[in-house]
Each structure stands twice: as C-alpha cells, then as structure tokens.
Amino acid sequence: ELKVEQNPLFLSMQEGKNYTIYCNYSTTSDRLYWYRQDPGKSLESLFVLLSNGAVKQEGRLMASLDTKARLSTLHITAAVHDLSATYFCAVTSTGNQFYFGTGTSLTVIP
Amino acid sequence: GAGVSQSPRYKVAKRGQDVALRCDPISGHVSLFWYQQALGQGPEFLTYFQNEAQLDKSGLPSDRFFAERPEGSVSTLKIQRTQQEDSAVYLCASSLDAWLVGLNTEAFFGQGTRLTVV
C-alpha cells in the first residue's frame, strides 16, 4: 500500500518568516497534489504537480516535486495569518484513489 | 450547482441507527469519490464511481457501508447499524472525466458531512 508521510505535523511560525513542509511517499507516483483545509471546510486544491522537477507558485506558496526522491515540498514565503490552515499532500497511483498524508497544521502568529 | 454539495452537513446518530449521506457532484462530472476523514487524519478512500458504475469499493470498511449512484449523478452513502468508530467526516469529490484518463487530474471536494455516532 502506498504510504504518504508529511512533516512536520504541526507548525507554528511567525508572520514574515519562511518555512517548508515536506511530503514523502513510498512508491512510484507521477501525480502529486497539495490541498488546503480550513476548519470545518472542504479541501481546496492548491497545486497539481505532474512531472519530475515540476515547480508551481501561487502567491506566497511554492510547490516542487522530485519523483526520483519521492519527495515534494511546499515552501511558504513571508507567512501571513491568512495562511493558517491544514495542508495535505496526496498522491495517486494506478488505482482510483488519492493517498493522503496526515496533514500539517500550520498556525501563523503575529 | 457551482460546486460539490453534500447533505446533511451534520448528522448525529444513535448507535445501531442507519444513516444516508447525500452527494450532489458538479453537473456533468463523470467521476465521483467518497472519502472518510477521521479527526486529525487525512482523508481515506472509500469508493469510486464512473457514471453509475461503482468501479472500486476497496476502501469500504465493512459490509455495513453501501454506496450507490443509480443515474450517474447524485450519490448516496449508506451506513447501516452505525458504530462509534464510524464517527468521521465523509467527503465526496467529483471529477470531470474518468479518473486519471488523459489530462484529467483535478478532483473537487464537497464540504463533507460530519457524522457523530453516540
């Protein structure tokens, strides 16, 4: 079974600081997703990474994918309070499902 | 509608009661998924439909769980004889085309139904 691990699980960071969330997965996958979830809300798609070396940026978030290392990163630049949420990575394999990580709960403090 | 709609948003059931959770996918979407999200965890796959066909039910945890999508649009997830371990948020997602076919890569999630079994 495909395993997806995220770290850290909890992240408290000051406004204006930079940080990176890591996502490792156990078997070959060519699609990696990052989602954001606010409390009581659904999953909001942030990025879809489809190939090795893919890098996508939106605002203060940048995601990258290294399929050889089975690693994706979500980099946060100059954090602001609005980024406080739980972030999930997910991968797909040959089946019909996403395999989600356990999530990283991010709190940005003034 | 504009997005995936689920109802009810919250459901409290007594242990042993049957429940039915509804999902209205985005109009015209071929693929429909159900996921279960326990508190503090990532969502876990339950089942997948392509139109009205249930192509994958490998994630259903027991035979108390049943899902249907009879006309290829609205789907219902039914849980019989609910147990406390069934307490979770049940998420529905839909995707435009058959999953992972060609350029189809996006799935859109509903807000979920929070089920609490007491």
PDB file of C-alpha atoms in Angstrom:
ATOM      1  CA  GLU A   1       0.000   0.000   0.000  1.00  0.00           C
ATOM      2  CA  LEU A   2       1.236   3.458  -0.874  1.00  0.00           C
ATOM      3  CA  LYS A   3       2.261   5.445   2.214  1.00  0.00           C
ATOM      4  CA  VAL A   4       2.442   9.228   2.369  1.00  0.00           C
ATOM      5  CA  GLU A   5       4.235  10.972   5.201  1.00  0.00           C
ATOM      6  CA  GLN A   6       4.255  14.660   5.940  1.00  0.00           C
ATOM      7  CA  ASN A   7       6.398  16.608   8.314  1.00  0.00           C
ATOM      8  CA  PRO A   8       6.094  18.482  10.412  1.00  0.00           C
ATOM      9  CA  LEU A   9       2.620  17.555  11.638  1.00  0.00           C
ATOM     10  CA  PHE A  10       2.286  20.834  13.487  1.00  0.00           C
ATOM     11  CA  LEU A  11       3.948  24.087  12.569  1.00  0.00           C
ATOM     12  CA  SER A  12       3.758  27.386  14.376  1.00  0.00           C
ATOM     13  CA  MET A  13       5.516  30.183  12.599  1.00  0.00           C
ATOM     14  CA  GLN A  14       5.790  33.905  12.935  1.00  0.00           C
ATOM     15  CA  GLU A  15       4.464  36.254  10.347  1.00  0.00           C
ATOM     16  CA  GLY A  16       7.090  37.185   7.807  1.00  0.00           C
ATOM     17  CA  LYS A  17       9.120  34.001   8.220  1.00  0.00           C
ATOM     18  CA  ASN A  18       9.794  31.285   5.667  1.00  0.00           C
ATOM     19  CA  TYR A  19       9.280  27.573   6.137  1.00  0.00           C
ATOM     20  CA  THR A  20       8.988  24.306   4.207  1.00  0.00           C
ATOM     21  CA  ILE A  21       6.605  21.392   4.593  1.00  0.00           C
ATOM     22  CA  TYR A  22       7.833  18.022   3.344  1.00  0.00           C
ATOM     23  CA  CYS A  23       5.905  15.192   1.780  1.00  0.00           C
ATOM     24  CA  ASN A  24       7.460  11.766   1.224  1.00  0.00           C
ATOM     25  CA  TYR A  25       5.722   8.868  -0.466  1.00  0.00           C
ATOM     26  CA  SER A  26       6.628   5.230  -0.642  1.00  0.00           C
ATOM     27  CA  THR A  27       6.111   4.044  -4.200  1.00  0.00           C
ATOM     28  CA  THR A  28       6.178   5.409  -7.697  1.00  0.00           C
ATOM     29  CA  SER A  29       3.642   8.065  -8.449  1.00  0.00           C
ATOM     30  CA  ASP A  30       3.538  10.650 -11.184  1.00  0.00           C
ATOM     31  CA  ARG A  31       0.938  12.965  -9.765  1.00  0.00           C
ATOM     32  CA  LEU A  32       1.181  14.868  -6.537  1.00  0.00           C
ATOM     33  CA  TYR A  33      -1.377  17.238  -5.107  1.00  0.00           C
ATOM     34  CA  TRP A  34      -1.367  19.843  -2.393  1.00  0.00           C
ATOM     35  CA  TYR A  35      -4.626  20.757  -0.707  1.00  0.00           C
ATOM     36  CA  ARG A  36      -5.551  23.281   1.925  1.00  0.00           C
ATOM     37  CA  GLN A  37      -8.263  22.650   4.503  1.00  0.00           C
ATOM     38  CA  ASP A  38      -9.689  25.272   6.835  1.00  0.00           C
ATOM     39  CA  PRO A  39     -11.528  24.109   9.968  1.00  0.00           C
ATOM     40  CA  GLY A  40     -14.943  22.736   9.078  1.00  0.00           C
ATOM     41  CA  LYS A  41     -14.346  23.335   5.392  1.00  0.00           C
ATOM     42  CA  SER A  42     -13.590  21.165   2.426  1.00  0.00           C
ATOM     43  CA  LEU A  43     -10.313  20.560   0.684  1.00  0.00           C
ATOM     44  CA  GLU A  44      -9.205  23.346  -1.600  1.00  0.00           C
ATOM     45  CA  SER A  45      -6.840  22.395  -4.398  1.00  0.00           C
ATOM     46  CA  LEU A  46      -3.602  24.373  -4.366  1.00  0.00           C
ATOM     47  CA  PHE A  47      -1.270  22.621  -6.786  1.00  0.00           C
ATOM     48  CA  VAL A  48      -1.126  19.612  -9.069  1.00  0.00           C
ATOM     49  CA  LEU A  49       2.400  18.501  -9.931  1.00  0.00           C
ATOM     50  CA  LEU A  50       2.623  16.124 -12.845  1.00  0.00           C
ATOM     51  CA  SER A  51       6.281  15.567 -13.617  1.00  0.00           C
ATOM     52  CA  ASN A  52       9.715  15.324 -12.102  1.00  0.00           C
ATOM     53  CA  GLY A  53      11.167  18.740 -11.431  1.00  0.00           C
ATOM     54  CA  ALA A  54       7.791  20.464 -11.626  1.00  0.00           C
ATOM     55  CA  VAL A  55       7.604  23.709  -9.710  1.00  0.00           C
ATOM     56  CA  LYS A  56       4.484  25.789  -9.256  1.00  0.00           C
ATOM     57  CA  GLN A  57       3.966  29.027  -7.392  1.00  0.00           C
ATOM     58  CA  GLU A  58       0.899  30.876  -6.252  1.00  0.00           C
ATOM     59  CA  GLY A  59       1.330  33.903  -4.071  1.00  0.00           C
ATOM     60  CA  ARG A  60       3.400  33.016  -1.030  1.00  0.00           C
ATOM     61  CA  LEU A  61       3.273  29.273  -1.705  1.00  0.00           C
ATOM     62  CA  MET A  62       5.577  27.309  -3.954  1.00  0.00           C
ATOM     63  CA  ALA A  63       5.435  23.567  -4.508  1.00  0.00           C
ATOM     64  CA  SER A  64       8.010  21.300  -6.107  1.00  0.00           C
ATOM     65  CA  LEU A  65       8.268  17.631  -6.987  1.00  0.00           C
ATOM     66  CA  ASP A  66      11.216  15.249  -7.141  1.00  0.00           C
ATOM     67  CA  THR A  67       9.863  11.915  -8.318  1.00  0.00           C
ATOM     68  CA  LYS A  68      13.215  10.186  -8.015  1.00  0.00           C
ATOM     69  CA  ALA A  69      13.459  11.045  -4.344  1.00  0.00           C
ATOM     70  CA  ARG A  70       9.675  10.594  -3.952  1.00  0.00           C
ATOM     71  CA  LEU A  71       9.575  13.968  -2.286  1.00  0.00           C
ATOM     72  CA  SER A  72       7.523  17.089  -2.623  1.00  0.00           C
ATOM     73  CA  THR A  73       7.950  20.335  -0.757  1.00  0.00           C
ATOM     74  CA  LEU A  74       5.577  23.182  -0.054  1.00  0.00           C
ATOM     75  CA  HIS A  75       7.526  26.330   0.670  1.00  0.00           C
ATOM     76  CA  ILE A  76       5.943  29.239   2.446  1.00  0.00           C
ATOM     77  CA  THR A  77       7.471  32.659   1.952  1.00  0.00           C
ATOM     78  CA  ALA A  78       6.887  35.553   4.346  1.00  0.00           C
ATOM     79  CA  ALA A  79       3.964  33.896   6.091  1.00  0.00           C
ATOM     80  CA  VAL A  80       0.797  35.826   6.834  1.00  0.00           C
ATOM     81  CA  HIS A  81      -2.062  34.955   9.171  1.00  0.00           C
ATOM     82  CA  ASP A  82      -4.367  34.032   6.272  1.00  0.00           C
ATOM     83  CA  LEU A  83      -2.176  31.024   5.541  1.00  0.00           C
ATOM     84  CA  SER A  84      -3.160  29.357   8.817  1.00  0.00           C
ATOM     85  CA  ALA A  85      -4.818  26.067   7.847  1.00  0.00           C
ATOM     86  CA  THR A  86      -4.075  22.374   7.488  1.00  0.00           C
ATOM     87  CA  TYR A  87      -2.144  21.396   4.385  1.00  0.00           C
ATOM     88  CA  PHE A  88      -2.355  17.942   2.869  1.00  0.00           C
ATOM     89  CA  CYS A  89      -0.308  16.337   0.177  1.00  0.00           C
ATOM     90  CA  ALA A  90      -1.770  13.456  -1.772  1.00  0.00           C
ATOM     91  CA  VAL A  91      -0.518  11.156  -4.478  1.00  0.00           C
ATOM     92  CA  THR A  92      -2.200   8.922  -6.989  1.00  0.00           C
ATOM     93  CA  SER A  93      -1.052   5.593  -8.248  1.00  0.00           C
ATOM     94  CA  THR A  94      -2.583   3.126 -10.663  1.00  0.00           C
ATOM     95  CA  GLY A  95      -5.793   2.826  -8.693  1.00  0.00           C
ATOM     96  CA  ASN A  96      -8.757   5.099  -8.366  1.00  0.00           C
ATOM     97  CA  GLN A  97      -7.854   6.967  -5.245  1.00  0.00           C
ATOM     98  CA  PHE A  98      -5.800   9.656  -3.640  1.00  0.00           C
ATOM     99  CA  TYR A  99      -3.453   8.610  -0.879  1.00  0.00           C
ATOM    100  CA  PHE A 100      -3.339  11.476   1.580  1.00  0.00           C
ATOM    101  CA  GLY A 101      -0.728  12.391   4.113  1.00  0.00           C
ATOM    102  CA  THR A 102      -1.757  13.044   7.699  1.00  0.00           C
ATOM    103  CA  GLY A 103      -1.641  16.780   7.150  1.00  0.00           C
ATOM    104  CA  THR A 104       0.404  19.666   8.501  1.00  0.00           C
ATOM    105  CA  SER A 105      -1.449  22.039  10.782  1.00  0.00           C
ATOM    106  CA  LEU A 106       0.004  25.495  10.223  1.00  0.00           C
ATOM    107  CA  THR A 107      -0.529  28.378  12.592  1.00  0.00           C
ATOM    108  CA  VAL A 108       0.898  31.770  11.702  1.00  0.00           C
ATOM    109  CA  ILE A 109       1.284  34.021  14.709  1.00  0.00           C
ATOM    110  CA  PRO A 110       1.833  37.787  14.714  1.00  0.00           C
TER     111      PRO A 110
ATOM    112  CA  GLY B   1     -24.542  23.965  -8.865  1.00  0.00           C
ATOM    113  CA  ALA B   2     -21.172  25.617  -8.765  1.00  0.00           C
ATOM    114  CA  GLY B   3     -19.532  23.048  -6.533  1.00  0.00           C
ATOM    115  CA  VAL B   4     -19.942  19.664  -4.903  1.00  0.00           C
ATOM    116  CA  SER B   5     -22.801  19.797  -2.451  1.00  0.00           C
ATOM    117  CA  GLN B   6     -23.264  17.405   0.452  1.00  0.00           C
ATOM    118  CA  SER B   7     -26.137  16.982   2.861  1.00  0.00           C
ATOM    119  CA  PRO B   8     -26.701  16.973   5.691  1.00  0.00           C
ATOM    120  CA  ARG B   9     -23.727  18.957   6.932  1.00  0.00           C
ATOM    121  CA  TYR B  10     -24.032  17.399  10.373  1.00  0.00           C
ATOM    122  CA  LYS B  11     -25.641  14.167  11.472  1.00  0.00           C
ATOM    123  CA  VAL B  12     -25.910  12.705  14.942  1.00  0.00           C
ATOM    124  CA  ALA B  13     -26.943   9.075  15.019  1.00  0.00           C
ATOM    125  CA  LYS B  14     -27.560   6.698  17.858  1.00  0.00           C
ATOM    126  CA  ARG B  15     -25.500   3.544  17.767  1.00  0.00           C
ATOM    127  CA  GLY B  16     -27.280   0.970  15.649  1.00  0.00           C
ATOM    128  CA  GLN B  17     -29.174   3.516  13.568  1.00  0.00           C
ATOM    129  CA  ASP B  18     -28.942   3.578   9.786  1.00  0.00           C
ATOM    130  CA  VAL B  19     -27.838   6.793   8.059  1.00  0.00           C
ATOM    131  CA  ALA B  20     -27.812   8.061   4.473  1.00  0.00           C
ATOM    132  CA  LEU B  21     -25.459  10.762   3.273  1.00  0.00           C
ATOM    133  CA  ARG B  22     -26.063  12.569   0.016  1.00  0.00           C
ATOM    134  CA  CYS B  23     -23.650  13.981  -2.535  1.00  0.00           C
ATOM    135  CA  ASP B  24     -24.533  16.226  -5.475  1.00  0.00           C
ATOM    136  CA  PRO B  25     -21.459  16.371  -7.708  1.00  0.00           C
ATOM    137  CA  ILE B  26     -20.662  19.138 -10.124  1.00  0.00           C
ATOM    138  CA  SER B  27     -23.048  18.831 -13.048  1.00  0.00           C
ATOM    139  CA  GLY B  28     -21.690  16.644 -15.826  1.00  0.00           C
ATOM    140  CA  HIS B  29     -18.858  15.177 -13.805  1.00  0.00           C
ATOM    141  CA  VAL B  30     -18.210  11.559 -14.632  1.00  0.00           C
ATOM    142  CA  SER B  31     -16.148  10.526 -11.635  1.00  0.00           C
ATOM    143  CA  LEU B  32     -17.361  10.542  -8.056  1.00  0.00           C
ATOM    144  CA  PHE B  33     -15.441   9.544  -4.930  1.00  0.00           C
ATOM    145  CA  TRP B  34     -16.278   9.055  -1.273  1.00  0.00           C
ATOM    146  CA  TYR B  35     -13.654   9.553   1.415  1.00  0.00           C
ATOM    147  CA  GLN B  36     -13.727   9.167   5.188  1.00  0.00           C
ATOM    148  CA  GLN B  37     -11.758  11.632   7.304  1.00  0.00           C
ATOM    149  CA  ALA B  38     -11.268  10.813  10.966  1.00  0.00           C
ATOM    150  CA  LEU B  39     -10.420  13.627  13.351  1.00  0.00           C
ATOM    151  CA  GLY B  40      -6.855  14.800  12.874  1.00  0.00           C
ATOM    152  CA  GLN B  41      -6.224  12.484   9.938  1.00  0.00           C
ATOM    153  CA  GLY B  42      -6.046  12.723   6.194  1.00  0.00           C
ATOM    154  CA  PRO B  43      -8.999  11.507   4.134  1.00  0.00           C
ATOM    155  CA  GLU B  44      -9.119   7.805   3.336  1.00  0.00           C
ATOM    156  CA  PHE B  45     -10.643   6.375   0.194  1.00  0.00           C
ATOM    157  CA  LEU B  46     -13.929   4.541   0.397  1.00  0.00           C
ATOM    158  CA  THR B  47     -15.269   4.075  -3.124  1.00  0.00           C
ATOM    159  CA  TYR B  48     -15.207   5.349  -6.703  1.00  0.00           C
ATOM    160  CA  PHE B  49     -17.925   5.673  -9.341  1.00  0.00           C
ATOM    161  CA  GLN B  50     -17.578   6.295 -13.024  1.00  0.00           C
ATOM    162  CA  ASN B  51     -21.031   7.437 -14.040  1.00  0.00           C
ATOM    163  CA  GLU B  52     -23.384   4.919 -12.448  1.00  0.00           C
ATOM    164  CA  ALA B  53     -20.822   2.135 -12.276  1.00  0.00           C
ATOM    165  CA  GLN B  54     -19.116   1.506  -8.968  1.00  0.00           C
ATOM    166  CA  LEU B  55     -15.675   0.575 -10.214  1.00  0.00           C
ATOM    167  CA  ASP B  56     -13.852   0.438  -6.917  1.00  0.00           C
ATOM    168  CA  LYS B  57     -15.216  -0.220  -3.458  1.00  0.00           C
ATOM    169  CA  SER B  58     -11.996  -1.486  -1.963  1.00  0.00           C
ATOM    170  CA  GLY B  59     -11.978   1.149   0.775  1.00  0.00           C
ATOM    171  CA  LEU B  60     -15.370   0.388   2.280  1.00  0.00           C
ATOM    172  CA  PRO B  61     -14.520  -0.767   5.819  1.00  0.00           C
ATOM    173  CA  SER B  62     -17.298  -3.290   6.223  1.00  0.00           C
ATOM    174  CA  ASP B  63     -20.446  -4.629   4.631  1.00  0.00           C
ATOM    175  CA  ARG B  64     -22.385  -2.081   6.682  1.00  0.00           C
ATOM    176  CA  PHE B  65     -21.228   0.552   4.188  1.00  0.00           C
ATOM    177  CA  PHE B  66     -23.023   0.801   0.881  1.00  0.00           C
ATOM    178  CA  ALA B  67     -22.866   3.435  -1.855  1.00  0.00           C
ATOM    179  CA  GLU B  68     -24.904   3.983  -4.967  1.00  0.00           C
ATOM    180  CA  ARG B  69     -25.166   6.384  -7.862  1.00  0.00           C
ATOM    181  CA  PRO B  70     -28.095   4.996  -9.817  1.00  0.00           C
ATOM    182  CA  GLU B  71     -28.415   7.663 -12.511  1.00  0.00           C
ATOM    183  CA  GLY B  72     -24.808   8.695 -12.713  1.00  0.00           C
ATOM    184  CA  SER B  73     -25.262  11.980 -10.888  1.00  0.00           C
ATOM    185  CA  VAL B  74     -26.345  12.134  -7.225  1.00  0.00           C
ATOM    186  CA  SER B  75     -24.756   9.581  -4.950  1.00  0.00           C
ATOM    187  CA  THR B  76     -25.777   8.245  -1.560  1.00  0.00           C
ATOM    188  CA  LEU B  77     -23.523   6.648   1.018  1.00  0.00           C
ATOM    189  CA  LYS B  78     -25.472   4.486   3.424  1.00  0.00           C
ATOM    190  CA  ILE B  79     -24.164   3.171   6.700  1.00  0.00           C
ATOM    191  CA  GLN B  80     -26.191   0.503   8.430  1.00  0.00           C
ATOM    192  CA  ARG B  81     -26.156  -0.205  12.157  1.00  0.00           C
ATOM    193  CA  THR B  82     -23.785   2.672  12.859  1.00  0.00           C
ATOM    194  CA  GLN B  83     -20.975   2.166  15.350  1.00  0.00           C
ATOM    195  CA  GLN B  84     -18.943   4.731  17.270  1.00  0.00           C
ATOM    196  CA  GLU B  85     -15.916   4.086  15.071  1.00  0.00           C
ATOM    197  CA  ASP B  86     -17.952   5.340  12.107  1.00  0.00           C
ATOM    198  CA  SER B  87     -17.805   8.863  13.544  1.00  0.00           C
ATOM    199  CA  ALA B  88     -15.919  10.936  10.993  1.00  0.00           C
ATOM    200  CA  VAL B  89     -16.338  13.493   8.248  1.00  0.00           C
ATOM    201  CA  TYR B  90     -17.462  11.913   4.992  1.00  0.00           C
ATOM    202  CA  LEU B  91     -16.198  13.781   1.958  1.00  0.00           C
ATOM    203  CA  CYS B  92     -17.465  13.485  -1.574  1.00  0.00           C
ATOM    204  CA  ALA B  93     -15.431  14.578  -4.582  1.00  0.00           C
ATOM    205  CA  SER B  94     -16.119  14.713  -8.288  1.00  0.00           C
ATOM    206  CA  SER B  95     -14.008  14.977 -11.382  1.00  0.00           C
ATOM    207  CA  LEU B  96     -14.876  15.934 -14.923  1.00  0.00           C
ATOM    208  CA  ASP B  97     -13.804  12.813 -16.722  1.00  0.00           C
ATOM    209  CA  ALA B  98     -12.850   9.257 -15.949  1.00  0.00           C
ATOM    210  CA  TRP B  99     -10.180   9.357 -13.307  1.00  0.00           C
ATOM    211  CA  LEU B 100      -6.562   9.638 -14.392  1.00  0.00           C
ATOM    212  CA  VAL B 101      -7.515   9.455 -18.047  1.00  0.00           C
ATOM    213  CA  GLY B 102      -5.575  11.809 -20.239  1.00  0.00           C
ATOM    214  CA  LEU B 103      -5.293  15.282 -18.834  1.00  0.00           C
ATOM    215  CA  ASN B 104      -7.983  14.796 -16.218  1.00  0.00           C
ATOM    216  CA  THR B 105      -6.186  15.458 -12.996  1.00  0.00           C
ATOM    217  CA  GLU B 106      -8.433  17.561 -10.795  1.00  0.00           C
ATOM    218  CA  ALA B 107     -10.953  16.454  -8.223  1.00  0.00           C
ATOM    219  CA  PHE B 108     -13.215  18.872  -6.401  1.00  0.00           C
ATOM    220  CA  PHE B 109     -14.303  18.160  -2.861  1.00  0.00           C
ATOM    221  CA  GLY B 110     -17.519  18.984  -1.066  1.00  0.00           C
ATOM    222  CA  GLN B 111     -17.669  20.372   2.461  1.00  0.00           C
ATOM    223  CA  GLY B 112     -18.414  16.998   3.913  1.00  0.00           C
ATOM    224  CA  THR B 113     -20.925  15.517   6.328  1.00  0.00           C
ATOM    225  CA  ARG B 114     -19.782  15.266   9.920  1.00  0.00           C
ATOM    226  CA  LEU B 115     -21.251  12.082  11.376  1.00  0.00           C
ATOM    227  CA  THR B 116     -21.244  11.607  15.127  1.00  0.00           C
ATOM    228  CA  VAL B 117     -22.421   8.281  16.493  1.00  0.00           C
ATOM    229  CA  VAL B 118     -23.459   8.384  20.149  1.00  0.00           C
TER     230      VAL B 118
END
